Amino acid sequence: MNHLELNETHDINLTSWVESANEKGCDYPIQNLPFAEFRRKNSNEAFRCGVAIGNKVLDLTAVLESHVFPVELNRALEACSEPTLNRFMGMGAETWSLLRLNLSRGLAMDSDLQGSLKGYLIDMQSVEYSLPCQIGDYTDFYTSLHHATNVGKLFRPDNPLLPNYKWIPIGYHGRSSSIKVSGHPVHRPVGQLKPPSQETPTLEPCKRLDYELEVGIYIGSGNEMGSSIALDEADQHVFGYCLFNDWSARDIQAWEYVPLGPFLGKSFASTISPWIVTSEALIPYRQSWSRDETDPQPLDYLESKQNREQGAVDIKLQVALQTQSMQQQGVEPVILSKSTFAYSYWTVAQMVTHHSVNGCNLQPGDFFGSGTQSGPGVEELGSLLELSEGGKKSIDLPGGESRTFLQDGDTVIMTGYCEKEGTARIGFGEAVGVVVP
Amino acid sequence: MNHLELNETHDINLTSWVESANEKGCDYPIQNLPFAEFRRKNSNEAFRCGVAIGNKVLDLTAVLESHVFPVELNRALEACSEPTLNRFMGMGAETWSLLRLNLSRGLAMDSDLQGSLKGYLIDMQSVEYSLPCQIGDYTDFYTSLHHATNVGKLFRPDNPLLPNYKWIPIGYHGRSSSIKVSGHPVHRPVGQLKPPSQETPTLEPCKRLDYELEVGIYIGSGNEMGSSIALDEADQHVFGYCLFNDWSARDIQAWEYVPLGPFLGKSFASTISPWIVTSEALIPYRQSWSRDETDPQPLDYLESKQNREQGAVDIKLQVALQTQSMQQQGVEPVILSKSTFAYSYWTVAQMVTHHSVNGCNLQPGDFFGSGTQSGPGVEELGSLLELSEGGKKSIDLPGGESRTFLQDGDTVIMTGYCEKEGTARIGFGEAVGVVVP
């Protein structure tokens, strides 16, 4: 697979015989082709891999069974007919790319395969999703300097940013079992709370429930325990990206997190968007990664020309809120903030390389959270903790309500996309969750 | 399954037709019957479940195929023929108990099944082990008050124990992928070090490599997301126990762990002993769990008569060290410390209940580390960090060497057992790891 072939899928003029894919504003044009595990809603079908194109899902199991693709793709298509994508993810970047190239050709306007593939398209509205893979280990990073500084100020006004922040892509292990796909309800957690007004803790429902606007990153091919992944190889190990809501119970977290880090304040729920946008589809949106002149130069293992010139990805992110009352009044969700992953202080390649530098084995299907992606502006803050200045400032909503933290019945909707002049829009779909008591 | 039947397996007078099981000091008498995943060494056989009896392993797949057990056990035996025990663990305490009862009867002296079962025994020396289950999520607790105080003193001399310690079973999410079975080599990790003498960090091999003497706990049946497990139900969710070495790179940890907790200082390797000793086999070694009168009463959800009277388990623990030079000189491993899990400030039931109180879903095969089980005495410290007082005090070894932290070629051997007057010895085998460069 050479770069000319890869870039074929990024030609802005490339259109599909699936007409909805060519509409302006569509999340899933032929340049995207993200992967998910799906089945028909309310059916007993097995979950299997599909690829989004316009408002349709292409069923890869049907594609396999129809033998329309070259035989060398059978191994990949077989892996895609399994209920988790782990085996396909472990096959490596060349295999992912070869399948994507064939999908792109088969779905392109004037493709000879139109007649066959048409029969394997399912309306996106009629499908439901599962987690796309079995997430072995989930690591949450903390890569937004703005978020780290904002949160640090609330806890340590004189010393917001810790000395290791600009040297280490700070991260911690998270809970895999409670990561669910978009639409899964989020139960307000119960936990030990000890506000400053109380001498001793009490067990109560969380009063400071929050979202965190993050990018999710799926590891494809891993590394052996005792080995590490070099910086310029790291992106080849990344299968793709999604949206990620790292729900947070700020009051539970505040009392429990010293000295070993967040635990029950996070492990009650996390929400992913169902579609994995491939690393390959994001190549046109890569941009230079830079720091302030006053920031320290990273250590050698986290520093390369390629990472400086192409390390950042401009994924535009947005979080919106619709309360139960807004829904009842027919008021549309209100946008709370907009940000971009390009603000991240550390690149995905740096996260991968740092994570494996100690010999830790990454595995296909491992998942990283980027950490809350806040930007420098007040309209770019990725959590209510920041927007409400630690709960001190109320946020007015259309319909007459206001919020500092989330209430039961609130729906949080995260969306994201890449777009720039001369390229197609690459959409991420959405990660949605409703808070229930 | 009633308690009289359960207790049959704890009769000290019960002996087996497998003679080695009746020998004094044997880890695996008929009262133990722990589970592991094994195959013949250097074979291409599939891993499958075996039960230890004396110096033999009973192959449960062969037992299934021979139809010597009642048909109602077939479902359990089928799950035991899989390469991971997750499905069996998820079947629940009654199923585990019923299988154990039948194994106990079949292996007892004068059993009618002796003729059939004899053919399904394999020499323990000729087998190798895999992880007994796929560990979905691994949580490491911090339940030794002595360890927390000792370590706290090194980091915060004036304020060793944090205010939440006596209210919350403190824990954090750990890395699952790098948990390996006893015998797997441990690569000395590379990481960012920033000793006080340096202005900025450097990437170097860890200089303060340590072990941690812990008990490992396997969750059997789980709970649905959004629900929680009540304290007096919690032990029914615990499948069993093992030994656990939570290898730690103290210098990597010191620089990285604020504010989100340990990460690469731990994720390079963890070692478990291969056999899971069932919760049921440990019933005779349960004892009252008590605190100092000055300690706060736990919140209601962590407090019950059953937990006070039977919450602690007296698992005697030991860690020994053999350096490469000791091995070459034929010097036996030297015991560095002895402790017991009965010292734990929190019980396993309290860990399970606290972990799920926020609605976090525990799953079959989830794993808890107990945290380093240090006792109050200087000969009861479960890590070199504590034994060497943070690296200040050298530990003399037979053969003329000394250590503050581990050197390449060092072998760390953890063993454990339960024993009290009038009961059989329930052995845990060993968790062994050699440090390699």
Coordinates of C-alpha atoms in Angstrom, one line a residue, chain A residues 134 136-137 139 141-142 162-164 167-168 170-178 180 184 187 189-190 192 200-203 225-226 255-264 267-269 299 301-302 354-355 357-358 360-363 366, chain B residues 134 136-137 139 141-142 162-164 167-168 170-178 180 184 187 189-190 192 200-203 225-226 255-264 267-269 299 301-302 354-355 357-358 360-363 366:
Chain A
Q134 CA -13.6 -5.9 23.6
G136 CA -8.9 -4.9 27.3
D137 CA -7.4 -2.0 29.0
T139 CA -6.2 4.5 29.8
F141 CA -4.8 10.8 29.5
Y142 CA -4.8 14.4 30.6
L162 CA 2.3 20.3 38.5
P163 CA 6.0 20.1 37.6
N164 CA 5.7 16.8 35.6
W167 CA 7.4 16.3 30.6
I168 CA 5.0 13.4 30.8
I170 CA 0.1 12.1 32.3
G171 CA -2.4 9.3 32.3
Y172 CA -4.0 6.7 34.6
H173 CA -5.7 3.4 34.2
G174 CA -9.5 3.6 33.9
R175 CA -12.4 1.1 34.2
S176 CA -13.2 -0.8 31.0
S177 CA -16.4 -2.6 32.0
S178 CA -18.5 0.5 32.4
K180 CA -20.9 1.7 26.9
H184 CA -26.9 3.8 27.2
H187 CA -27.2 6.1 36.4
P189 CA -23.8 7.3 41.1
V190 CA -24.0 6.9 44.9
Q192 CA -19.0 8.8 49.8
T200 CA -17.2 13.0 58.3
P201 CA -18.4 11.6 55.0
T202 CA -21.9 10.4 54.2
L203 CA -23.1 8.0 51.5
M225 CA 5.6 -7.1 26.8
G226 CA 9.2 -5.8 27.5
W255 CA -12.9 12.9 48.6
E256 CA -11.4 9.6 47.2
Y257 CA -8.6 10.6 44.7
V258 CA -5.7 11.2 47.0
P259 CA -3.2 9.5 46.8
L260 CA -4.0 6.9 44.1
G261 CA -6.1 8.8 41.6
P262 CA -9.7 8.8 40.4
F263 CA -11.6 5.6 41.0
L264 CA -15.4 5.5 41.8
S267 CA -16.0 4.1 37.0
F268 CA -19.8 4.3 37.0
A269 CA -20.1 5.1 33.3
L299 CA 12.8 14.1 26.0
Y301 CA 11.9 9.5 22.9
L302 CA 8.9 11.9 22.6
H354 CA 5.1 6.9 26.5
H355 CA 2.6 4.2 27.5
V357 CA 8.3 3.0 27.0
N358 CA 8.3 0.9 30.2
C360 CA 3.9 -2.3 29.0
N361 CA 2.2 -4.4 26.3
L362 CA -0.6 -2.6 24.4
Q363 CA -3.1 -4.9 22.8
D366 CA -7.1 -1.1 24.0
Chain B
Q134 CA -9.3 -13.3 31.0
G136 CA -11.3 -7.8 32.3
D137 CA -10.5 -5.2 34.8
T139 CA -8.2 -3.0 40.6
F141 CA -6.5 -1.7 46.7
Y142 CA -4.4 -0.3 49.5
L162 CA -4.6 10.7 54.6
P163 CA -8.0 11.7 56.0
N164 CA -9.9 9.4 53.7
W167 CA -13.4 5.7 55.6
I168 CA -12.7 4.4 52.1
I170 CA -8.8 3.2 48.8
G171 CA -8.1 1.6 45.4
Y172 CA -7.2 2.5 41.8
H173 CA -7.6 0.9 38.4
G174 CA -4.5 -1.1 37.3
R175 CA -3.2 -2.5 34.1
S176 CA -4.6 -6.0 33.1
S177 CA -2.5 -6.8 30.1
S178 CA 0.8 -7.1 32.0
K180 CA 1.3 -12.8 33.9
H184 CA 7.2 -15.1 33.5
H187 CA 11.9 -6.8 32.4
P189 CA 11.3 -1.0 33.1
V190 CA 12.7 2.2 31.5
Q192 CA 11.4 9.1 33.2
T200 CA 14.9 17.9 34.7
P201 CA 14.0 14.3 34.1
T202 CA 16.0 11.8 32.1
L203 CA 14.9 8.5 30.4
M225 CA -24.2 -1.7 35.8
G226 CA -26.3 0.7 38.0
W255 CA 7.8 11.4 39.4
E256 CA 4.6 10.5 37.5
Y257 CA 2.0 9.7 40.2
V258 CA 0.7 13.2 41.0
P259 CA -2.2 14.0 40.5
L260 CA -3.7 10.9 38.8
G261 CA -2.0 8.0 40.6
P262 CA 0.5 5.2 39.7
F263 CA 0.8 4.4 36.0
L264 CA 4.0 3.3 34.3
S267 CA 2.1 -1.4 34.4
F268 CA 5.3 -3.1 33.2
A269 CA 4.6 -6.4 35.1
L299 CA -20.4 3.9 57.1
Y301 CA -22.9 0.1 53.8
L302 CA -19.5 -1.2 54.9
H354 CA -17.4 -0.3 48.0
H355 CA -16.3 -1.0 44.4
V357 CA -21.6 1.1 45.4
N358 CA -21.5 3.7 42.6
C360 CA -19.8 0.0 38.6
N361 CA -20.4 -3.4 37.0
L362 CA -18.0 -6.1 38.3
Q363 CA -17.6 -9.0 35.9
D366 CA -12.2 -9.3 37.4

